[in-house]
Coordinates of C-alpha atoms and ligand atoms in Angstrom, one line a residue:
Chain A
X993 CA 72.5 94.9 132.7
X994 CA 71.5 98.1 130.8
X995 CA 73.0 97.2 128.2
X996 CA 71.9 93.8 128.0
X997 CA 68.5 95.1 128.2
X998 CA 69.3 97.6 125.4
X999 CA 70.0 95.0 123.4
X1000 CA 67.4 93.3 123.7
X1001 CA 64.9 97.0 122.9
X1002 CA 67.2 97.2 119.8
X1003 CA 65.9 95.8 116.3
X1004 CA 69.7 93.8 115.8
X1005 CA 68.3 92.1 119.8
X1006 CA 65.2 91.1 118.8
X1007 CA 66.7 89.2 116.0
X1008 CA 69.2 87.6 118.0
X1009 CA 66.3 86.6 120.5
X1010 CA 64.4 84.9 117.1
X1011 CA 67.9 83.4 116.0
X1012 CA 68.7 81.9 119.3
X1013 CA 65.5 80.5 120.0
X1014 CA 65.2 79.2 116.3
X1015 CA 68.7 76.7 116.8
X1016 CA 66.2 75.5 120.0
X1017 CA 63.8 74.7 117.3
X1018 CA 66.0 73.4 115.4
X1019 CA 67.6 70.8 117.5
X1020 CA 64.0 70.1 118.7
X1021 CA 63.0 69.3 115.3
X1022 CA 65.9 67.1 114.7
X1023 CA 65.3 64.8 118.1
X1024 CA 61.1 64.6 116.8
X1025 CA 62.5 63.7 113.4
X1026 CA 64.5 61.1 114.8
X1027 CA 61.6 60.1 117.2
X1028 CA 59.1 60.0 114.1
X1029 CA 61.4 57.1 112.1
X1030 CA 61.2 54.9 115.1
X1031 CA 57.5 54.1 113.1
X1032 CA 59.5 52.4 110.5
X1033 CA 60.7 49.4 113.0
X1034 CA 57.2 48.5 114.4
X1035 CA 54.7 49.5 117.2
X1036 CA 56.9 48.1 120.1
X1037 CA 59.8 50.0 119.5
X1038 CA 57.5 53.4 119.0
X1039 CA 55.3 52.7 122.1
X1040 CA 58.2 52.2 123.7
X1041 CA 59.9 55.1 122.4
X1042 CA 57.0 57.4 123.4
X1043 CA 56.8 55.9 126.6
X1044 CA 60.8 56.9 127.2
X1045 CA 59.7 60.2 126.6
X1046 CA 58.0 59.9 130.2
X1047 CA 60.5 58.3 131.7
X1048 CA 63.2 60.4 130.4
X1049 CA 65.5 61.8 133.0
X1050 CA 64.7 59.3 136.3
X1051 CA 65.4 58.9 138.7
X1052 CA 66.3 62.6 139.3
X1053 CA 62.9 63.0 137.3
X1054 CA 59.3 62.0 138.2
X1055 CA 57.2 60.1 135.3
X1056 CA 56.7 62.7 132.0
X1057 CA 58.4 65.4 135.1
X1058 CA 61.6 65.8 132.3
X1059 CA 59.3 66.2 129.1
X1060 CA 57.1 69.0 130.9
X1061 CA 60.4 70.9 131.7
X1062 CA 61.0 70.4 127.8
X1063 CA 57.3 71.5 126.6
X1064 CA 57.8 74.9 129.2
X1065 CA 60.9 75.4 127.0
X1066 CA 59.5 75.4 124.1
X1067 CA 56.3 77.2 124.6
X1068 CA 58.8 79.7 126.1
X1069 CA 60.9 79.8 122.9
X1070 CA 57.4 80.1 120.6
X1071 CA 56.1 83.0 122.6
X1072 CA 59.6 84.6 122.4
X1073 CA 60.0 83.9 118.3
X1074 CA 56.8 85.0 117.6
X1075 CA 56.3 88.0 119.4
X1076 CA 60.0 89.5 118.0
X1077 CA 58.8 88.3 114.8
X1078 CA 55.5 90.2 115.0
X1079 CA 57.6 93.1 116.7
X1080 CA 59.7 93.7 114.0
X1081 CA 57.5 92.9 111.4
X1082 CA 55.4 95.8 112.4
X1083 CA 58.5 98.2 113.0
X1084 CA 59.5 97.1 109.1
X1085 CA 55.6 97.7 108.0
X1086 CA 55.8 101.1 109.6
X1087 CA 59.0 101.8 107.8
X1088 CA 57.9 102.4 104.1
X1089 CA 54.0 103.7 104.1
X1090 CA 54.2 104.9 100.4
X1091 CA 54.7 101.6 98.4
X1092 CA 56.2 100.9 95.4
X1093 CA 54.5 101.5 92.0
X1094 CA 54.7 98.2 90.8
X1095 CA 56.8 96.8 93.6
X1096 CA 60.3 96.4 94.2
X1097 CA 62.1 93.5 91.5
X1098 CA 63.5 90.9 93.8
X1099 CA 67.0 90.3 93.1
X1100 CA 69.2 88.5 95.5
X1101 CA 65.5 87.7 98.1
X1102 CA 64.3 84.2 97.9
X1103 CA 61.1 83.1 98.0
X1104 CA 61.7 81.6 101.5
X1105 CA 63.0 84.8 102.9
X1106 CA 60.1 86.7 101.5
X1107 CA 57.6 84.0 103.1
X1108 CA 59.4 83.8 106.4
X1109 CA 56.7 85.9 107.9
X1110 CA 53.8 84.5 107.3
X1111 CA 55.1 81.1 106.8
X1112 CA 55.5 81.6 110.3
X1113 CA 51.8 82.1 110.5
X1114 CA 51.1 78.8 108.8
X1115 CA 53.8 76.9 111.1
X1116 CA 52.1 78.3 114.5
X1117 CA 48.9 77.4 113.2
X1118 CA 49.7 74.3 111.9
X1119 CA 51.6 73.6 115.6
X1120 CA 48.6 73.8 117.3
X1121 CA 46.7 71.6 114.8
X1122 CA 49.0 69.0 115.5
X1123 CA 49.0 69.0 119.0
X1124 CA 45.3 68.8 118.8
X1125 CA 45.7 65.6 116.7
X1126 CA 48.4 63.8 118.5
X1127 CA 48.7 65.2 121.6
X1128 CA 45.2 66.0 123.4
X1129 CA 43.5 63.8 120.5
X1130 CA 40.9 66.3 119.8
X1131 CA 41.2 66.5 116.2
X1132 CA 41.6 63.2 115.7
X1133 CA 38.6 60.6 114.7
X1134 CA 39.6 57.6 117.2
X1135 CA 42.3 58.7 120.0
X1136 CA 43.0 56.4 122.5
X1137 CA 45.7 58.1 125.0
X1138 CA 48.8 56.2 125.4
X1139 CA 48.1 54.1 122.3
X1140 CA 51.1 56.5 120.2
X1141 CA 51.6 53.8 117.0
X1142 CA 47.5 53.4 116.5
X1143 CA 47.1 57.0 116.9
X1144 CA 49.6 57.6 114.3
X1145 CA 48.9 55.3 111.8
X1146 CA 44.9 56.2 112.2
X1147 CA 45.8 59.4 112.3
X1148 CA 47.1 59.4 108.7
X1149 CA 44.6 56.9 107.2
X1150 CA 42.9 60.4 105.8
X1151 CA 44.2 61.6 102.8
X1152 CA 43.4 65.5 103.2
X1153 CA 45.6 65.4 106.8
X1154 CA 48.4 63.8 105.1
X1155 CA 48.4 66.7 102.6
X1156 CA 48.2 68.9 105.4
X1157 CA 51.1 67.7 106.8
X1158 CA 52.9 67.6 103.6
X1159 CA 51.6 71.6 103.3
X1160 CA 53.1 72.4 106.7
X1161 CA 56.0 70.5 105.9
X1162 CA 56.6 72.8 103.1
X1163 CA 56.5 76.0 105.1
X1164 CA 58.8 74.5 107.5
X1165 CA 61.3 73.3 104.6
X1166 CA 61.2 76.9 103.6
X1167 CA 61.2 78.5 107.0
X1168 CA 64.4 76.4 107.8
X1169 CA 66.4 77.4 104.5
X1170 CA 65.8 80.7 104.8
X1171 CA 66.4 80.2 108.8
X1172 CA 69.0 78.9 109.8
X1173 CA 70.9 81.2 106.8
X1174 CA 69.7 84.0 108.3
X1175 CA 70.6 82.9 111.9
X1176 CA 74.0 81.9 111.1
X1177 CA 74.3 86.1 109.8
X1178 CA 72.5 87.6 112.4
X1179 CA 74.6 85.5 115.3
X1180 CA 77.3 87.0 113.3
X1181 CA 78.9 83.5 111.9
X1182 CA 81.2 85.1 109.8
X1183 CA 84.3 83.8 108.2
X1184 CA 85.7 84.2 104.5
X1185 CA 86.7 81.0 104.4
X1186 CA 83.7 79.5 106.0
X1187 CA 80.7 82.0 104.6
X1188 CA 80.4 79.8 101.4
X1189 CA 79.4 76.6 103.5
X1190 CA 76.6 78.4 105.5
X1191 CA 73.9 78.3 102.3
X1192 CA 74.9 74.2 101.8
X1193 CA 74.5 74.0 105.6
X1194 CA 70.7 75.5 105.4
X1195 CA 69.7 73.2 102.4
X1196 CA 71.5 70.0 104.1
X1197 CA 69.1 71.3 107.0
X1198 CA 66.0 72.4 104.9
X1199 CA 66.1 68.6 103.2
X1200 CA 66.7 66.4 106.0
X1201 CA 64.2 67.6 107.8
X1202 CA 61.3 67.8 105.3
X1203 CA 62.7 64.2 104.1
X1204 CA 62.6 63.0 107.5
X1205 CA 58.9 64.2 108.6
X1206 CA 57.1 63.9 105.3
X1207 CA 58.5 59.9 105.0
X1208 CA 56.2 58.8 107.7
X1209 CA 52.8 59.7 106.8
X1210 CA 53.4 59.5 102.8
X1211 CA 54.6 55.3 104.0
X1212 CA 51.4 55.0 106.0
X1213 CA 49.0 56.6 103.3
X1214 CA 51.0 54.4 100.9
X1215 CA 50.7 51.3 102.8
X1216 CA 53.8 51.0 103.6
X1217 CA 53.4 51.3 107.4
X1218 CA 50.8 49.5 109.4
Chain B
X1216 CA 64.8 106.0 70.7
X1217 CA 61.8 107.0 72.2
X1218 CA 60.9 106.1 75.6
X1219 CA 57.4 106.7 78.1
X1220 CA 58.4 107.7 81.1
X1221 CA 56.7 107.9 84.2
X1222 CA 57.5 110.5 86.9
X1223 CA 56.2 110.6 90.7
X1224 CA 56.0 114.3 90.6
X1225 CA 55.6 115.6 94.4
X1226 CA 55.2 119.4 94.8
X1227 CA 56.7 118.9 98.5
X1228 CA 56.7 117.1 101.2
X1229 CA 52.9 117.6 102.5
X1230 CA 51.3 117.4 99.6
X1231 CA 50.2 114.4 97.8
X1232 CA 52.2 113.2 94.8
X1233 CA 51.3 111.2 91.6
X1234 CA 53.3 109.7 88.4
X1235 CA 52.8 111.8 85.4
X1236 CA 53.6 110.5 82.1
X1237 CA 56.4 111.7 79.5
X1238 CA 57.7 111.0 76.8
X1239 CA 61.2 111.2 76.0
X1240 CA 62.2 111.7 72.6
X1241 CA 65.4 110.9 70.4
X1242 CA 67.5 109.9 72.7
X1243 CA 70.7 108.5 72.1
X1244 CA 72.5 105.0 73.2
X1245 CA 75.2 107.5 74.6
X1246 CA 73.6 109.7 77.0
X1247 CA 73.0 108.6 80.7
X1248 CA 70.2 108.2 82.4
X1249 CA 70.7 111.5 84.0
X1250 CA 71.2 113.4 80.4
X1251 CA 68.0 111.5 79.8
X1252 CA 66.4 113.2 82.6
X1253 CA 68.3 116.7 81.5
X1254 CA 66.4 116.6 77.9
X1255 CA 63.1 115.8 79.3
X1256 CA 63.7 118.6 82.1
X1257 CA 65.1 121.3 78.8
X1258 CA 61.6 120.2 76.6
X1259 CA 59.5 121.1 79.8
X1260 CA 61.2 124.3 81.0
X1261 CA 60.2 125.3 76.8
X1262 CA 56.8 124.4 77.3
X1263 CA 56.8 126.8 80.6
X1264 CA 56.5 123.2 82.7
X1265 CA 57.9 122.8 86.3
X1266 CA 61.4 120.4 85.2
X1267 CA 61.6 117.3 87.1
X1268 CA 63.4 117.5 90.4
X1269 CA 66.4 115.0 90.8
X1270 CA 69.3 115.1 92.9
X1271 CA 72.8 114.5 91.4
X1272 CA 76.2 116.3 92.0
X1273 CA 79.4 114.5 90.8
X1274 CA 77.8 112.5 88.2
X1275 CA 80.4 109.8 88.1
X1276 CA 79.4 107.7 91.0
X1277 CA 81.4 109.2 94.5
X1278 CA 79.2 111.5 95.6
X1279 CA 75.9 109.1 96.1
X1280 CA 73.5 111.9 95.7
X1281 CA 71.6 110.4 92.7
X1282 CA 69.5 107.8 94.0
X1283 CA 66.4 106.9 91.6
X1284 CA 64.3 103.5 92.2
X1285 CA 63.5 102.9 88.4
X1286 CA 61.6 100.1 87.8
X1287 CA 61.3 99.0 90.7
X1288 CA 65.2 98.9 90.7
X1289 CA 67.3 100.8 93.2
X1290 CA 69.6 102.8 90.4
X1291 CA 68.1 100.7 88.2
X1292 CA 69.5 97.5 86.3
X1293 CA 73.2 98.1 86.2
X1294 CA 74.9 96.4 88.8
X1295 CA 77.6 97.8 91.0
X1296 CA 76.8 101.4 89.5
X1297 CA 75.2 104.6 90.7
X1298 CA 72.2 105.9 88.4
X1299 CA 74.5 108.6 87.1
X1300 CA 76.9 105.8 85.9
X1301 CA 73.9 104.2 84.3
X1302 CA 73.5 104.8 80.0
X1303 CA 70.7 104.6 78.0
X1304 CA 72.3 101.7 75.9
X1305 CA 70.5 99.4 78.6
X1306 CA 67.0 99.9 77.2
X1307 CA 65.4 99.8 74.1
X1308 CA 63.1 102.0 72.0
X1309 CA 59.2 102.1 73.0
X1310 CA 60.3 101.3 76.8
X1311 CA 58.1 102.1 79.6
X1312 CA 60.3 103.8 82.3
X1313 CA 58.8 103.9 86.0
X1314 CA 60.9 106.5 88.4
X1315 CA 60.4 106.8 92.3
X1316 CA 62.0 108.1 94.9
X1317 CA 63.6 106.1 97.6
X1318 CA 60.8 104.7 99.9
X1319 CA 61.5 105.1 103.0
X1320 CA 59.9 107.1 106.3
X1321 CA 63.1 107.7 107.4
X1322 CA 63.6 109.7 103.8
X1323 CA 61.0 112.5 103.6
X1324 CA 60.5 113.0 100.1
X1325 CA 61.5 116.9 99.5
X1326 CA 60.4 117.3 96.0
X1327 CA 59.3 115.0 92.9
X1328 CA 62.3 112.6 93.1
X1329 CA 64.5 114.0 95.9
X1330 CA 64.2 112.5 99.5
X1331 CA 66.0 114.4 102.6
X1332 CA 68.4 111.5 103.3
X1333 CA 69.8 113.3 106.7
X1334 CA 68.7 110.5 108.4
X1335 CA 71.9 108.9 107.7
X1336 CA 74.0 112.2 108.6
X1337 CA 72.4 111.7 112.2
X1338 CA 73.2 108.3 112.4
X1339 CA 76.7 109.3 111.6
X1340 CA 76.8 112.0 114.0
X1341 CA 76.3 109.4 116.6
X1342 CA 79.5 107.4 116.2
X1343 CA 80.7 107.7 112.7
X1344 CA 83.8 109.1 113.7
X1345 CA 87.4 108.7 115.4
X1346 CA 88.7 110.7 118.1
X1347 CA 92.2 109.7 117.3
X1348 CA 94.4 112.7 116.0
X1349 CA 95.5 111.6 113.4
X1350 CA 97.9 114.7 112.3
X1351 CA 99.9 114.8 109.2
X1352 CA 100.3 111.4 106.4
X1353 CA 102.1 109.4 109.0
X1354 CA 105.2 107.3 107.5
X1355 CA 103.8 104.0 105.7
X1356 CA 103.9 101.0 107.8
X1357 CA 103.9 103.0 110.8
X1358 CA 100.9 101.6 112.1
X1359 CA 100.8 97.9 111.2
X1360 CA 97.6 96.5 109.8
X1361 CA 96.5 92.9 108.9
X1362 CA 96.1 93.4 105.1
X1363 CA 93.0 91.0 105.1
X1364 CA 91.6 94.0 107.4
X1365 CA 93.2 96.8 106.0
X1366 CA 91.3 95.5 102.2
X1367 CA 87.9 95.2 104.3
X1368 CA 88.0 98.2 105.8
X1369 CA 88.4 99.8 102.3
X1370 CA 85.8 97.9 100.8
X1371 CA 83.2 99.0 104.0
X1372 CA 84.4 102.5 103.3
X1373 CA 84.0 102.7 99.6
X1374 CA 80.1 103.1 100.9
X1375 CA 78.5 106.6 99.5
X1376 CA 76.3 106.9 101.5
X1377 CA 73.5 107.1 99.0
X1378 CA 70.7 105.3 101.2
X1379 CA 70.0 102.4 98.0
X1380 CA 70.3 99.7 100.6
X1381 CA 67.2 101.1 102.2
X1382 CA 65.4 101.9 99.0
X1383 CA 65.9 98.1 98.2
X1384 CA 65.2 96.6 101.4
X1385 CA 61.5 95.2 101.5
X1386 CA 62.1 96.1 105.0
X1387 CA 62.8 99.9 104.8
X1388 CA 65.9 98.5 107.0
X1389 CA 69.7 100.5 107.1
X1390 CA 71.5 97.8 108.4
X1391 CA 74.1 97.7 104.9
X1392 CA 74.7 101.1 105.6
X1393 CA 75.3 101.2 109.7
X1394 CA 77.5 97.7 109.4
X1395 CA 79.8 99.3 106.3
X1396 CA 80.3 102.2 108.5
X1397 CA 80.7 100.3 111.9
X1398 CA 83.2 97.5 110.0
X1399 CA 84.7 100.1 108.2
X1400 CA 86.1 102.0 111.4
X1401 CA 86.2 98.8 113.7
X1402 CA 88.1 97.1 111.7
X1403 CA 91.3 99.5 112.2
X1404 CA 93.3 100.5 115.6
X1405 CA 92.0 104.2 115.2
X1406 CA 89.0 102.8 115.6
X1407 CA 88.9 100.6 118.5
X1408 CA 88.8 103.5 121.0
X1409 CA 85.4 104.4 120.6
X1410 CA 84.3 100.6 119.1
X1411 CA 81.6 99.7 121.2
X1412 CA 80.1 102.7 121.9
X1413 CA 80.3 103.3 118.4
X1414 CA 78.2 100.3 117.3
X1415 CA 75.4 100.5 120.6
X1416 CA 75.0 104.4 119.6
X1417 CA 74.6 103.8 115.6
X1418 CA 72.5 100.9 116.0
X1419 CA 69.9 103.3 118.4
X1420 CA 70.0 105.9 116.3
X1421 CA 69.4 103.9 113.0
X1422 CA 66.1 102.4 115.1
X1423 CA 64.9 105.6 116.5
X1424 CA 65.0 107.0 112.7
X1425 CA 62.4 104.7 111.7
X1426 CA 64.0 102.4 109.5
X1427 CA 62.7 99.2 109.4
X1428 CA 64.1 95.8 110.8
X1429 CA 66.9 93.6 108.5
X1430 CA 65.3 90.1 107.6
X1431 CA 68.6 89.4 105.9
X1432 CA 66.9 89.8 101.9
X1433 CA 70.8 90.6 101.0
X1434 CA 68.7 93.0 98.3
X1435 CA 71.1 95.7 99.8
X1436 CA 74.0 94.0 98.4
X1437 CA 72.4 93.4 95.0
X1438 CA 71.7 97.3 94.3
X1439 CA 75.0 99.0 96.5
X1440 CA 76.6 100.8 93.8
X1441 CA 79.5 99.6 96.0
X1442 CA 78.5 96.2 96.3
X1443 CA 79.4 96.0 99.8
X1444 CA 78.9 92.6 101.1
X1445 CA 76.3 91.5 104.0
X1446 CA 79.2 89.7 105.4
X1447 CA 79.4 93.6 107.3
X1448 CA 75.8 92.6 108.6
X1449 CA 76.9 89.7 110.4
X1450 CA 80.4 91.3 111.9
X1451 CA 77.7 94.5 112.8
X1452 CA 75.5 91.9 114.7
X1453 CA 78.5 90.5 116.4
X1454 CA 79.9 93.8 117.3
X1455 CA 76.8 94.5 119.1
X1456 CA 76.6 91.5 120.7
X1457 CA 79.8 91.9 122.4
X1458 CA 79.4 95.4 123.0
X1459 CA 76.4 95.1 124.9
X1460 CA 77.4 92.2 127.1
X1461 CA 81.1 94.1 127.9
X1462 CA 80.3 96.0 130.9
X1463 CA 83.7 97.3 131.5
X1464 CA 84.2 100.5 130.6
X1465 CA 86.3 101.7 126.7
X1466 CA 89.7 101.0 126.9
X1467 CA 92.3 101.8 124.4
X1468 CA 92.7 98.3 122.8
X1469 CA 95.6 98.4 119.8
X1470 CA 95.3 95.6 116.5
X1471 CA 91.4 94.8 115.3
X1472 CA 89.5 92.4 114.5
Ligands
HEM1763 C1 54.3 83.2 114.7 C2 54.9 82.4 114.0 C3 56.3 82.6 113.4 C4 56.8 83.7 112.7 C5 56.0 85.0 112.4 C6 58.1 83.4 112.4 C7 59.0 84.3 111.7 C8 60.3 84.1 111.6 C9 61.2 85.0 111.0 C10 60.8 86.3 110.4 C11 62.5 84.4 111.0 C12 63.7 84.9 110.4 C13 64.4 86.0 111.0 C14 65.2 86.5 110.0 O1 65.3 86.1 108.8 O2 65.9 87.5 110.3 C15 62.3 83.1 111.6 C16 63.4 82.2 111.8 C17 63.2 80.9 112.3 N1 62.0 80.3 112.6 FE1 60.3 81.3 112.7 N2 58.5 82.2 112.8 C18 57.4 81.6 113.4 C19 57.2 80.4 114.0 C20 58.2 79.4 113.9 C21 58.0 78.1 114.4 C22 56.7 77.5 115.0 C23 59.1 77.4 114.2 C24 59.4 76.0 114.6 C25 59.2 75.0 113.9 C26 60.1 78.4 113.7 C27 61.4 78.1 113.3 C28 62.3 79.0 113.0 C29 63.7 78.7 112.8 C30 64.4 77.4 113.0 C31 64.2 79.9 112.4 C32 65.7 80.2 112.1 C33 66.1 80.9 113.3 C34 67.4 81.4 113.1 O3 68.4 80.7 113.5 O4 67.4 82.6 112.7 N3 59.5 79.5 113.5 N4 61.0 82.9 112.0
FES1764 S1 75.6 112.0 91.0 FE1 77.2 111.5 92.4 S2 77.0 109.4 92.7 FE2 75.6 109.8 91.1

């Protein structure tokens, strides 16, 4: 147990903490992906859909019992991710306080891995915007709880929110290729013959998902959904 | 060709520093960048001027001791080569040349361009070792070895030690450095005595220097006069993994992995 918690005061734990509870996010970005399509087929089948969310998991669990279990979990995961980010990003901060002239010439950084930080800003921020909008309704002009397909397609009748989206969108396509790369190395994935197939991997990952989010609003602001 | 460089010149490690301009005159295609460095330092010891402090010893890339962040570069733009390995051929005449000293807390800058990298000799001290006796040249093939292993464990151990992978890191971060040096003995049977100890004691000591934490940039590989590969980043972060959830005790454990 001493080591365990060693590890987890160590600068190698905390990133095995962020790695870990990034593959939560991203399966639970690929089951709201696949959750967020169910728009194309029609309000029925995406009422219903959100209305399974509830019921998920009776009769061992009580109506919307399951899905709190799952929001504790990821609010759990968040808190964790964000605090070892800010953790570490202060230990690296702390680590060179006489900068570089005229900076250091990226060579083998991406421009993902050198936004990861406060790309991770813009995704917490833009979490809690969209919970506001979908979830308690707050920031959203006419919310009518229960009413998921209405919300929605309301929701994104407003040009300046669908660009938001698309912004956040963005930071999460970047976050993700730089992401699950990165998590694959610090869970120490490492194979010769298999290294080559972990960047593919993170692109396949980075695409699908922006793909997969950014298609519903851009086919409601286009018409396409109504 | 004629080149403008500019120097951080630091009188020691408390007092403030500040690039001075030079210029360096007629120099030839031919000389290194160290030579460079030589006629500049000859022109100012004429002119009764402090010379330049740099570090540098072997001058053909073993010892690591010559670490200069030019442009912005970790030993500047060669690739897979020490500064001292790197020849004036690679720029032109009127260049503007910007040289730093590695940026790092954890390297105390001593004088003008020379840091006090014994950060990494304590992080060695640590775990950086075998306790094997290992006597005389034993016969060849007396101790079988994987050869995929045996060739990884040379290419972890071709690291000099020169502390680049820091100076690159946007991070300030070590990790290159600690995972060639934990791979490069874990990765053999006279190493696997003291293997996780090794790798929970290195890691420590590399935080409690005050480096800074590995976002996995991979700019380490890109200026290692070695080119080591981050792939010893990921077998570090599983070596520490394991280590720290194994509760029982070291044992003597022959064949690595
Ligand atoms: C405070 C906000 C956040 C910050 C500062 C942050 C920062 C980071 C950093 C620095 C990494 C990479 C670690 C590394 O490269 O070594 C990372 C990984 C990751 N982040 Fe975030 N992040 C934040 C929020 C989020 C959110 C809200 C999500 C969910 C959508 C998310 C998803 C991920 C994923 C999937 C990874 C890859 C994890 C892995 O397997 O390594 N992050 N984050
Ligand atoms: S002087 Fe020895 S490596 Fe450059």
């Amino acid at each position: 147990m001493r080591r365990v918690l060693s590890l987890y005061r160590s600068s190698v734990g905390k990133k095995i903490l962020m790695a870990v509870t990034g593959v939560v996010f991203v399966l639970f970005v690929f089951a709201h992906m696949f959750g967020n399509l169910k728009a194309f087929y029609g309000p029925e089948k995406f009422n219903h859909y959100a209305e399974f969310l509830r019921d998920v998991g009776a009769p061992a669990f009580g109506h919307g019992q399951l899905l709190w279990l799952f929001r504790v979990v990821l609010l759990f995961a968040v808190v964790i991710h964000a605090l070892a980010a800010f953790q570490l990003w202060r230990m690296s901060a702390v680590a060179r306080p006489v900068p570089y002239a005229r900076g250091l010439q990226p060579e083998e950084s991406t421009y993902a891995s050198r936004t990861m930080r406060w790309g991770g800003v813009i995704l917490l921020a833009f979490v809690v915007y969209h919970l506001l909008h979908f979830t308690t309704g707050t920031a959203h002009p006419d919310f009518v709880p229960g009413a998921a397909y209405e919300n929605l397609v309301i929701g994104f009748q407003s040009i300046p929110v669908v660009i938001a989206y698309l912004v956040a969108m963005g930071a999460l396509c970047l976050h993700l290729y730089h992401g699950v790369w990165s998590g694959l190395q610090t869970l120490g994935v490492n194979h010769q013959r298999y290294n080559r197939y972990r960047r593919p991997l993170a692109v396949l990952v980075a695409g699908i998902v922006f793909i997969g989010f950014v298609s519903v609003p851009v086919a409601i602001a286009a018409g396409i959904i109504v | 060709m004629n080149l403008v460089l500019h120097v951080w010149r630091q009188a020691s490690p408390t007092v403030k520093g500040g690039f001075v301009r030079y210029e360096a005159k007629d120099i030839s295609d031919h000389a290194s960048f160290l030579e460079m460095l030589d006629i500049v330092n000859e022109q100012l010891t004429e002119n009764g001027e402090e010379p330049i402090a740099f570090e540098h010893d072997c001058r053909e890339g073993i010892c690591g001791s010559c670490g200069l962040v030019i442009n912005g570069v970790p030993h500047g733009p060669q690739h897979g080569a020490a500064t001292c390995q790197l020849h004036m051929r690679h720029y032109k005449d009127g260049d503007q040349i910007w040289i730093e000293p590695w940026r790092a807390k954890a390297f105390p800058v001593v004088k003008d361009l020379v840091v006090d990298r014994g950060a990494l000799d304590r992080i060695i001290q640590v775990g950086g070792y075998i306790s094997a006796r290992t006597g005389a040249v034993p016969d060849a093939n007396a101790t079988l070895i994987r050869k995929e292993h045996a060739e990884l464990a040379m290419d972890a151990a071709s690291c000099i030690g020169c502390g680049a992978c820091v100076a690159a890191c946007p991070n300030a971060s070590a990790m290159l450095f600690v995972a060639a040096k934990v791979s490069h003995l874990g990765l053999l049977p006279q190493g696997q005595p003291e293997r996780r100890d090794r790798v929970l004691n290195l890691v420590a000591q590399m935080d409690s220097e005050g480096f800074g934490s590995c976002t996995n940039h991979a700019e380490c590989e890109a200026s290692c006069p070695k080119q080591i590969s981050i792939d010893f980043i990921a077998r570090l972060n599983r070596d520490l993994f394991v280590a720290s959830l194994a509760q029982t005790p070291e044992r003597m454990v022959a064949g690595a992995g």
